[in-house]
Amino acid sequence: MHEGLERDLGLYSAVTISMGAMIGSGIFVLPALGFKKAGPAVIVAYLLAGVVVLPAALSKAEMATAMPESGGTYLYIDRAMGPLAGTVAGLGAWFSLVFKSAFALVGLGAYLLLFAPVPGSAVTAVALGLGTLIVVLNIVGTEQSGQMQAFIVTGVVVALAGYVLSGGATLDPGRFQPFATHESGGVVTAAAFVFVSYAGVTKIASVAEEVEDPGRNLPRAMLVSMGVMMALYTFVVAVVVGINDPDTLLHGGPDDGVSLTPMADGADALFGGFGVVFISVVAVLALTSMANAGVLASSRFPLAMSRDSLLPSWLMRIDPRFKTPRAAILLTGGVLLALIAFVPVVELAKLASAFQILVFSIENLALVAFRESDVEFYQPDFTAPGYPVVQLVGVVGGFALLTQMGTVPILGAVGITLAGLVWYLVYGRQRTDRAGALNVLVQRRRSPTGEADRVRIEADRE
Amino acid sequence: MAHRILVPFELPGAEPVSTVLVEDIAPMEVVALGHFNLPEQTPPDAGRAQFGDDAQAELDELAAPFREAGSSVTTRLVFGKNRANTIDRVAIEEGCDAELDPAPTEGVERILVPLVDAGNLDRLEDFVGALCEDRTREVTLFHVAEQGAEGDEDPEAVEAMLHEAREKMVADGFDADLVDVSVVVSDNHDDEIIAKAEAYDAVVMGEADPGIADRIFGTLPDRIADRTGDPVIVVRRNV
């Protein structure tokens, strides 16, 4: 264990952190988008997406127990596959999370309008205002909000369960017919879109250094929260489909687009007539919490990459007054606000999913690299079960989803890979001599004696 | 066996401990814990990388008076977000049997000793003794006879318990004129102790099980220290 770090998150806190990172736009905003792709079979898409995320969650849990330092995804991939892959993955994970936060803020704006007397065209302005507020809060610094987070998560889960019970009694079974409106390909496409709903499960790995007994609690927290959320999502989406007129879902949004507030749309009959207000308030709470957590977590990527010399060193500077990584937060917040202001975030929601799928696939490969190279510093407390089948399923499943997403997301994934490559070549390469575990593997293959050249691997920064 | 006492400092910018207190605990082993509070935006290892050297220098400076006074001093520097948990963890790791919540003081004339039962006294006595100096003129053993949902405490039994404790202290060498006892009947245990402590210069007490109020408002010793500005020594339960 690192001298001088606190471990004060127990299993319950870890589960709520993980669930808190998952609950958000995935369930409050995306069901209608998924419905457009798959019809009522969007329900199956939520399950399928969960199944494809699971391998990456397990892989990440194992790597997190071997490297319980902040940096998460970026760090594991960098140490496994070298700084080039690290740069690509770091950029991809960072951008995906920023995108997801932007999407959450736009959805948040849409729900806010349901109970506040503001014209519909103000969604972007509201989202920008809230985004600015969150960025400022993060720069000034907030105290441990773990307990607050636990309250919100518990409240939201109870509200969602209430929604399922209340809506389950009134739904119209006829709405599930025909079930699959877009053939089986539609389900896969929808799964690719709602994939991001589970991305939060790996959030817990990024606070791994603060979890008590990580070998036991990290994987349990991930599996418990995944199981709960897969069940909850499936039921909630079934109710959304069952109580809403398909037309509302497909055209209830701004400018006749898909609804951004699918959970509130059919809720007027629920909770004794207060359904719309109730669900909207819950959605606003959950989405605010998600956007805030997104800014907090994503600004750690530039920070960690900067500490490894892959980004300029001013990004890791901690502000002496507020004690926060101000530059990393400002960069993240700036991109967040620019996305909301200038980019059609809703149409491009799939980009966030695409980057996430890419990163998760690389993450599975990273685990393979660690296991096969057997580098000395890699001593995980928790060993992911089902290796290597689970990881291969994760990689193949991930790429299969990626191919179903259409041209723009594929171009996006290729684009971020190229951007990472170029940045590494012009900036990172001359500043680092790190090599990943993969390199050890390759070296060993080359020299038949099995004696690999000494390759510098940073197991630990101290 | 020498006592080992934890002295926490909130870095950066912690106040040095008053000379009086440094001298009082000079015979003990001191663990000087510097806790550098970070907001949740900042990973602890990043905080340590940037502020570690300065914080260690500050902590060494804060610990220097204890060394000069003859204590054997260990310093621990922690970057983190949860001060109370850190204090608890380090106290266990370092095998400390008490914590000092330091506060500026010119001298200790009156010491309040909230006592739960006479059996507790053994562990508190040495620390009361340490704080006693020439100018100390009163040590009060104090107990709130609680009237509440869990039943009423009998004030007479409580007084008898305190007197028994007092006699033991006198037998152990405390001046009989110095030690007195006080009982208050109330339904509000914590507030009574805090109110009583206002009139005293230092508090020595045992660690209590944290209840709901402690989670929300901070532990009783913390609240006493905040309200009265007195140094508080908390003697740990399991050593």
PDB file of N, CA and C in Angstrom, chain B residues 73-146:
ATOM      1  N   VAL B  73      10.062  11.610  18.891  1.00  0.00           N
ATOM      2  CA  VAL B  73       9.042  12.072  17.953  1.00  0.00           C
ATOM      3  C   VAL B  73       9.053  11.267  16.661  1.00  0.00           C
ATOM      4  N   THR B  74       7.877  10.841  16.221  1.00  0.00           N
ATOM      5  CA  THR B  74       7.695  10.237  14.905  1.00  0.00           C
ATOM      6  C   THR B  74       6.818  11.188  14.107  1.00  0.00           C
ATOM      7  N   THR B  75       7.152  11.440  12.839  1.00  0.00           N
ATOM      8  CA  THR B  75       6.235  12.261  12.044  1.00  0.00           C
ATOM      9  C   THR B  75       5.596  11.404  10.962  1.00  0.00           C
ATOM     10  N   ARG B  76       4.335  11.686  10.715  1.00  0.00           N
ATOM     11  CA  ARG B  76       3.613  11.013   9.626  1.00  0.00           C
ATOM     12  C   ARG B  76       2.915  12.091   8.811  1.00  0.00           C
ATOM     13  N   LEU B  77       3.033  11.999   7.500  1.00  0.00           N
ATOM     14  CA  LEU B  77       2.408  12.989   6.629  1.00  0.00           C
ATOM     15  C   LEU B  77       1.403  12.274   5.726  1.00  0.00           C
ATOM     16  N   VAL B  78       0.162  12.719   5.754  1.00  0.00           N
ATOM     17  CA  VAL B  78      -0.877  12.084   4.949  1.00  0.00           C
ATOM     18  C   VAL B  78      -1.574  13.123   4.085  1.00  0.00           C
ATOM     19  N   PHE B  79      -1.730  12.791   2.803  1.00  0.00           N
ATOM     20  CA  PHE B  79      -2.530  13.632   1.907  1.00  0.00           C
ATOM     21  C   PHE B  79      -3.860  12.954   1.717  1.00  0.00           C
ATOM     22  N   GLY B  80      -4.936  13.653   2.004  1.00  0.00           N
ATOM     23  CA  GLY B  80      -6.203  12.959   1.843  1.00  0.00           C
ATOM     24  C   GLY B  80      -7.389  13.843   2.087  1.00  0.00           C
ATOM     25  N   LYS B  81      -8.515  13.167   2.227  1.00  0.00           N
ATOM     26  CA  LYS B  81      -9.790  13.873   2.232  1.00  0.00           C
ATOM     27  C   LYS B  81     -10.582  13.629   3.491  1.00  0.00           C
ATOM     28  N   ASN B  82     -10.129  12.731   4.315  1.00  0.00           N
ATOM     29  CA  ASN B  82     -10.944  12.401   5.478  1.00  0.00           C
ATOM     30  C   ASN B  82     -10.085  12.416   6.731  1.00  0.00           C
ATOM     31  N   ARG B  83     -10.083  13.580   7.378  1.00  0.00           N
ATOM     32  CA  ARG B  83      -9.178  13.816   8.490  1.00  0.00           C
ATOM     33  C   ARG B  83      -9.460  12.852   9.644  1.00  0.00           C
ATOM     34  N   ALA B  84     -10.737  12.713  10.017  1.00  0.00           N
ATOM     35  CA  ALA B  84     -11.078  11.906  11.185  1.00  0.00           C
ATOM     36  C   ALA B  84     -10.628  10.452  11.001  1.00  0.00           C
ATOM     37  N   ASN B  85     -10.898   9.901   9.825  1.00  0.00           N
ATOM     38  CA  ASN B  85     -10.490   8.518   9.568  1.00  0.00           C
ATOM     39  C   ASN B  85      -8.983   8.350   9.604  1.00  0.00           C
ATOM     40  N   THR B  86      -8.288   9.362   9.062  1.00  0.00           N
ATOM     41  CA  THR B  86      -6.837   9.287   9.033  1.00  0.00           C
ATOM     42  C   THR B  86      -6.273   9.280  10.442  1.00  0.00           C
ATOM     43  N   ILE B  87      -6.808  10.163  11.295  1.00  0.00           N
ATOM     44  CA  ILE B  87      -6.329  10.226  12.672  1.00  0.00           C
ATOM     45  C   ILE B  87      -6.523   8.871  13.336  1.00  0.00           C
ATOM     46  N   ASP B  88      -7.677   8.296  13.120  1.00  0.00           N
ATOM     47  CA  ASP B  88      -7.990   7.010  13.711  1.00  0.00           C
ATOM     48  C   ASP B  88      -7.038   5.918  13.223  1.00  0.00           C
ATOM     49  N   ARG B  89      -6.837   5.891  11.917  1.00  0.00           N
ATOM     50  CA  ARG B  89      -6.005   4.840  11.328  1.00  0.00           C
ATOM     51  C   ARG B  89      -4.555   4.956  11.803  1.00  0.00           C
ATOM     52  N   VAL B  90      -4.034   6.192  11.755  1.00  0.00           N
ATOM     53  CA  VAL B  90      -2.633   6.371  12.139  1.00  0.00           C
ATOM     54  C   VAL B  90      -2.452   6.064  13.623  1.00  0.00           C
ATOM     55  N   ALA B  91      -3.455   6.443  14.438  1.00  0.00           N
ATOM     56  CA  ALA B  91      -3.356   6.160  15.874  1.00  0.00           C
ATOM     57  C   ALA B  91      -3.242   4.653  16.106  1.00  0.00           C
ATOM     58  N   ILE B  92      -3.995   3.886  15.347  1.00  0.00           N
ATOM     59  CA  ILE B  92      -3.934   2.430  15.493  1.00  0.00           C
ATOM     60  C   ILE B  92      -2.595   1.895  14.987  1.00  0.00           C
ATOM     61  N   GLU B  93      -2.206   2.363  13.791  1.00  0.00           N
ATOM     62  CA  GLU B  93      -0.947   1.883  13.212  1.00  0.00           C
ATOM     63  C   GLU B  93       0.256   2.196  14.097  1.00  0.00           C
ATOM     64  N   GLU B  94       0.209   3.365  14.732  1.00  0.00           N
ATOM     65  CA  GLU B  94       1.361   3.791  15.533  1.00  0.00           C
ATOM     66  C   GLU B  94       1.248   3.345  16.982  1.00  0.00           C
ATOM     67  N   GLY B  95       0.157   2.668  17.298  1.00  0.00           N
ATOM     68  CA  GLY B  95      -0.016   2.201  18.673  1.00  0.00           C
ATOM     69  C   GLY B  95      -0.126   3.330  19.689  1.00  0.00           C
ATOM     70  N   CYS B  96      -0.812   4.421  19.320  1.00  0.00           N
ATOM     71  CA  CYS B  96      -0.966   5.540  20.244  1.00  0.00           C
ATOM     72  C   CYS B  96      -2.065   5.228  21.257  1.00  0.00           C
ATOM     73  N   ASP B  97      -1.863   5.632  22.515  1.00  0.00           N
ATOM     74  CA  ASP B  97      -2.943   5.412  23.469  1.00  0.00           C
ATOM     75  C   ASP B  97      -3.730   6.675  23.750  1.00  0.00           C
ATOM     76  N   ALA B  98      -3.370   7.788  23.117  1.00  0.00           N
ATOM     77  CA  ALA B  98      -4.165   9.007  23.289  1.00  0.00           C
ATOM     78  C   ALA B  98      -3.923   9.950  22.130  1.00  0.00           C
ATOM     79  N   GLU B  99      -4.868  10.894  21.974  1.00  0.00           N
ATOM     80  CA  GLU B  99      -4.702  11.956  20.981  1.00  0.00           C
ATOM     81  C   GLU B  99      -4.812  13.290  21.691  1.00  0.00           C
ATOM     82  N   LEU B 100      -3.976  14.219  21.258  1.00  0.00           N
ATOM     83  CA  LEU B 100      -4.082  15.575  21.782  1.00  0.00           C
ATOM     84  C   LEU B 100      -4.666  16.457  20.697  1.00  0.00           C
ATOM     85  N   ASP B 101      -5.782  17.086  21.004  1.00  0.00           N
ATOM     86  CA  ASP B 101      -6.331  18.088  20.096  1.00  0.00           C
ATOM     87  C   ASP B 101      -5.757  19.406  20.586  1.00  0.00           C
ATOM     88  N   PRO B 102      -4.683  19.911  19.964  1.00  0.00           N
ATOM     89  CA  PRO B 102      -3.993  21.040  20.567  1.00  0.00           C
ATOM     90  C   PRO B 102      -4.778  22.336  20.404  1.00  0.00           C
ATOM     91  N   ALA B 103      -4.559  23.253  21.301  1.00  0.00           N
ATOM     92  CA  ALA B 103      -5.161  24.577  21.202  1.00  0.00           C
ATOM     93  C   ALA B 103      -4.244  25.511  21.956  1.00  0.00           C
ATOM     94  N   PRO B 104      -4.246  26.783  21.577  1.00  0.00           N
ATOM     95  CA  PRO B 104      -3.364  27.716  22.254  1.00  0.00           C
ATOM     96  C   PRO B 104      -3.732  27.831  23.738  1.00  0.00           C
ATOM     97  N   THR B 105      -2.745  27.776  24.609  1.00  0.00           N
ATOM     98  CA  THR B 105      -3.044  27.930  26.031  1.00  0.00           C
ATOM     99  C   THR B 105      -1.826  28.530  26.728  1.00  0.00           C
ATOM    100  N   GLU B 106      -2.108  29.332  27.740  1.00  0.00           N
ATOM    101  CA  GLU B 106      -1.033  29.979  28.502  1.00  0.00           C
ATOM    102  C   GLU B 106      -0.645  29.127  29.693  1.00  0.00           C
ATOM    103  N   GLY B 107      -1.593  28.323  30.130  1.00  0.00           N
ATOM    104  CA  GLY B 107      -1.367  27.527  31.319  1.00  0.00           C
ATOM    105  C   GLY B 107      -2.677  26.880  31.697  1.00  0.00           C
ATOM    106  N   VAL B 108      -2.603  25.754  32.375  1.00  0.00           N
ATOM    107  CA  VAL B 108      -3.816  25.005  32.658  1.00  0.00           C
ATOM    108  C   VAL B 108      -4.145  25.126  34.145  1.00  0.00           C
ATOM    109  N   GLU B 109      -5.170  25.904  34.452  1.00  0.00           N
ATOM    110  CA  GLU B 109      -5.549  26.060  35.856  1.00  0.00           C
ATOM    111  C   GLU B 109      -6.620  25.072  36.271  1.00  0.00           C
ATOM    112  N   ARG B 110      -7.559  24.812  35.363  1.00  0.00           N
ATOM    113  CA  ARG B 110      -8.671  23.916  35.711  1.00  0.00           C
ATOM    114  C   ARG B 110      -8.810  22.845  34.638  1.00  0.00           C
ATOM    115  N   ILE B 111      -8.889  21.604  35.074  1.00  0.00           N
ATOM    116  CA  ILE B 111      -8.996  20.479  34.141  1.00  0.00           C
ATOM    117  C   ILE B 111     -10.324  19.769  34.351  1.00  0.00           C
ATOM    118  N   LEU B 112     -11.049  19.574  33.286  1.00  0.00           N
ATOM    119  CA  LEU B 112     -12.318  18.840  33.361  1.00  0.00           C
ATOM    120  C   LEU B 112     -12.089  17.400  32.902  1.00  0.00           C
ATOM    121  N   VAL B 113     -12.602  16.455  33.697  1.00  0.00           N
ATOM    122  CA  VAL B 113     -12.456  15.039  33.336  1.00  0.00           C
ATOM    123  C   VAL B 113     -13.836  14.389  33.286  1.00  0.00           C
ATOM    124  N   PRO B 114     -14.476  14.409  32.128  1.00  0.00           N
ATOM    125  CA  PRO B 114     -15.755  13.704  32.014  1.00  0.00           C
ATOM    126  C   PRO B 114     -15.489  12.200  32.157  1.00  0.00           C
ATOM    127  N   LEU B 115     -16.171  11.571  33.097  1.00  0.00           N
ATOM    128  CA  LEU B 115     -15.855  10.191  33.432  1.00  0.00           C
ATOM    129  C   LEU B 115     -17.106   9.340  33.262  1.00  0.00           C
ATOM    130  N   VAL B 116     -17.000   8.272  32.504  1.00  0.00           N
ATOM    131  CA  VAL B 116     -18.165   7.419  32.274  1.00  0.00           C
ATOM    132  C   VAL B 116     -18.338   6.439  33.431  1.00  0.00           C
ATOM    133  N   ASP B 117     -17.262   5.739  33.796  1.00  0.00           N
ATOM    134  CA  ASP B 117     -17.325   4.934  35.013  1.00  0.00           C
ATOM    135  C   ASP B 117     -15.939   4.869  35.637  1.00  0.00           C
ATOM    136  N   ALA B 118     -15.903   4.445  36.896  1.00  0.00           N
ATOM    137  CA  ALA B 118     -14.646   4.516  37.645  1.00  0.00           C
ATOM    138  C   ALA B 118     -13.556   3.662  37.000  1.00  0.00           C
ATOM    139  N   GLY B 119     -13.974   2.614  36.308  1.00  0.00           N
ATOM    140  CA  GLY B 119     -13.007   1.734  35.653  1.00  0.00           C
ATOM    141  C   GLY B 119     -12.190   2.458  34.588  1.00  0.00           C
ATOM    142  N   ASN B 120     -12.770   3.530  34.053  1.00  0.00           N
ATOM    143  CA  ASN B 120     -12.086   4.308  33.020  1.00  0.00           C
ATOM    144  C   ASN B 120     -10.892   5.080  33.545  1.00  0.00           C
ATOM    145  N   LEU B 121     -10.944   5.311  34.868  1.00  0.00           N
ATOM    146  CA  LEU B 121     -10.032   6.290  35.456  1.00  0.00           C
ATOM    147  C   LEU B 121      -8.567   5.936  35.212  1.00  0.00           C
ATOM    148  N   ASP B 122      -8.249   4.631  35.357  1.00  0.00           N
ATOM    149  CA  ASP B 122      -6.868   4.202  35.221  1.00  0.00           C
ATOM    150  C   ASP B 122      -6.195   4.786  33.987  1.00  0.00           C
ATOM    151  N   ARG B 123      -6.944   4.741  32.899  1.00  0.00           N
ATOM    152  CA  ARG B 123      -6.333   5.151  31.635  1.00  0.00           C
ATOM    153  C   ARG B 123      -6.216   6.669  31.525  1.00  0.00           C
ATOM    154  N   LEU B 124      -7.098   7.387  32.254  1.00  0.00           N
ATOM    155  CA  LEU B 124      -7.090   8.848  32.152  1.00  0.00           C
ATOM    156  C   LEU B 124      -6.078   9.494  33.096  1.00  0.00           C
ATOM    157  N   GLU B 125      -5.857   8.808  34.222  1.00  0.00           N
ATOM    158  CA  GLU B 125      -5.106   9.413  35.324  1.00  0.00           C
ATOM    159  C   GLU B 125      -3.748  10.000  34.917  1.00  0.00           C
ATOM    160  N   ASP B 126      -2.973   9.207  34.168  1.00  0.00           N
ATOM    161  CA  ASP B 126      -1.644   9.665  33.788  1.00  0.00           C
ATOM    162  C   ASP B 126      -1.690  10.947  32.973  1.00  0.00           C
ATOM    163  N   PHE B 127      -2.705  11.033  32.129  1.00  0.00           N
ATOM    164  CA  PHE B 127      -2.776  12.209  31.268  1.00  0.00           C
ATOM    165  C   PHE B 127      -3.222  13.427  32.058  1.00  0.00           C
ATOM    166  N   VAL B 128      -4.114  13.203  33.032  1.00  0.00           N
ATOM    167  CA  VAL B 128      -4.480  14.309  33.920  1.00  0.00           C
ATOM    168  C   VAL B 128      -3.229  14.769  34.654  1.00  0.00           C
ATOM    169  N   GLY B 129      -2.465  13.798  35.147  1.00  0.00           N
ATOM    170  CA  GLY B 129      -1.233  14.115  35.855  1.00  0.00           C
ATOM    171  C   GLY B 129      -0.265  14.921  35.003  1.00  0.00           C
ATOM    172  N   ALA B 130      -0.193  14.547  33.736  1.00  0.00           N
ATOM    173  CA  ALA B 130       0.732  15.238  32.840  1.00  0.00           C
ATOM    174  C   ALA B 130       0.368  16.712  32.703  1.00  0.00           C
ATOM    175  N   LEU B 131      -0.940  16.997  32.662  1.00  0.00           N
ATOM    176  CA  LEU B 131      -1.366  18.386  32.463  1.00  0.00           C
ATOM    177  C   LEU B 131      -1.256  19.208  33.748  1.00  0.00           C
ATOM    178  N   CYS B 132      -1.212  18.518  34.905  1.00  0.00           N
ATOM    179  CA  CYS B 132      -1.143  19.235  36.176  1.00  0.00           C
ATOM    180  C   CYS B 132       0.212  19.909  36.323  1.00  0.00           C
ATOM    181  N   GLU B 133       0.194  21.172  36.679  1.00  0.00           N
ATOM    182  CA  GLU B 133       1.440  21.890  36.907  1.00  0.00           C
ATOM    183  C   GLU B 133       1.239  22.767  38.138  1.00  0.00           C
ATOM    184  N   ASP B 134       2.211  23.584  38.428  1.00  0.00           N
ATOM    185  CA  ASP B 134       2.157  24.387  39.650  1.00  0.00           C
ATOM    186  C   ASP B 134       0.881  25.204  39.747  1.00  0.00           C
ATOM    187  N   ARG B 135       0.496  25.747  38.620  1.00  0.00           N
ATOM    188  CA  ARG B 135      -0.616  26.680  38.710  1.00  0.00           C
ATOM    189  C   ARG B 135      -1.980  25.979  38.652  1.00  0.00           C
ATOM    190  N   THR B 136      -1.985  24.686  38.433  1.00  0.00           N
ATOM    191  CA  THR B 136      -3.258  23.976  38.363  1.00  0.00           C
ATOM    192  C   THR B 136      -3.901  23.940  39.750  1.00  0.00           C
ATOM    193  N   ARG B 137      -5.168  24.369  39.821  1.00  0.00           N
ATOM    194  CA  ARG B 137      -5.793  24.406  41.140  1.00  0.00           C
ATOM    195  C   ARG B 137      -7.071  23.593  41.212  1.00  0.00           C
ATOM    196  N   GLU B 138      -7.515  23.058  40.103  1.00  0.00           N
ATOM    197  CA  GLU B 138      -8.737  22.271  40.184  1.00  0.00           C
ATOM    198  C   GLU B 138      -8.793  21.202  39.103  1.00  0.00           C
ATOM    199  N   VAL B 139      -9.123  19.972  39.522  1.00  0.00           N
ATOM    200  CA  VAL B 139      -9.416  18.898  38.584  1.00  0.00           C
ATOM    201  C   VAL B 139     -10.812  18.412  38.929  1.00  0.00           C
ATOM    202  N   THR B 140     -11.732  18.490  37.980  1.00  0.00           N
ATOM    203  CA  THR B 140     -13.108  18.108  38.287  1.00  0.00           C
ATOM    204  C   THR B 140     -13.475  16.820  37.563  1.00  0.00           C
ATOM    205  N   LEU B 141     -13.854  15.817  38.337  1.00  0.00           N
ATOM    206  CA  LEU B 141     -14.410  14.601  37.749  1.00  0.00           C
ATOM    207  C   LEU B 141     -15.894  14.856  37.530  1.00  0.00           C
ATOM    208  N   PHE B 142     -16.350  14.646  36.318  1.00  0.00           N
ATOM    209  CA  PHE B 142     -17.674  15.129  35.946  1.00  0.00           C
ATOM    210  C   PHE B 142     -18.464  14.018  35.260  1.00  0.00           C
ATOM    211  N   HIS B 143     -19.741  13.959  35.592  1.00  0.00           N
ATOM    212  CA  HIS B 143     -20.582  12.989  34.898  1.00  0.00           C
ATOM    213  C   HIS B 143     -21.983  13.556  34.733  1.00  0.00           C
ATOM    214  N   VAL B 144     -22.543  13.361  33.558  1.00  0.00           N
ATOM    215  CA  VAL B 144     -23.927  13.773  33.321  1.00  0.00           C
ATOM    216  C   VAL B 144     -24.815  12.561  33.574  1.00  0.00           C
ATOM    217  N   ALA B 145     -25.670  12.654  34.619  1.00  0.00           N
ATOM    218  CA  ALA B 145     -26.620  11.572  34.881  1.00  0.00           C
ATOM    219  C   ALA B 145     -27.755  11.719  33.882  1.00  0.00           C
ATOM    220  N   GLU B 146     -27.739  10.853  32.911  1.00  0.00           N
ATOM    221  CA  GLU B 146     -28.609  11.062  31.767  1.00  0.00           C
ATOM    222  C   GLU B 146     -30.047  10.629  32.044  1.00  0.00           C
TER     223      GLU B 146
END
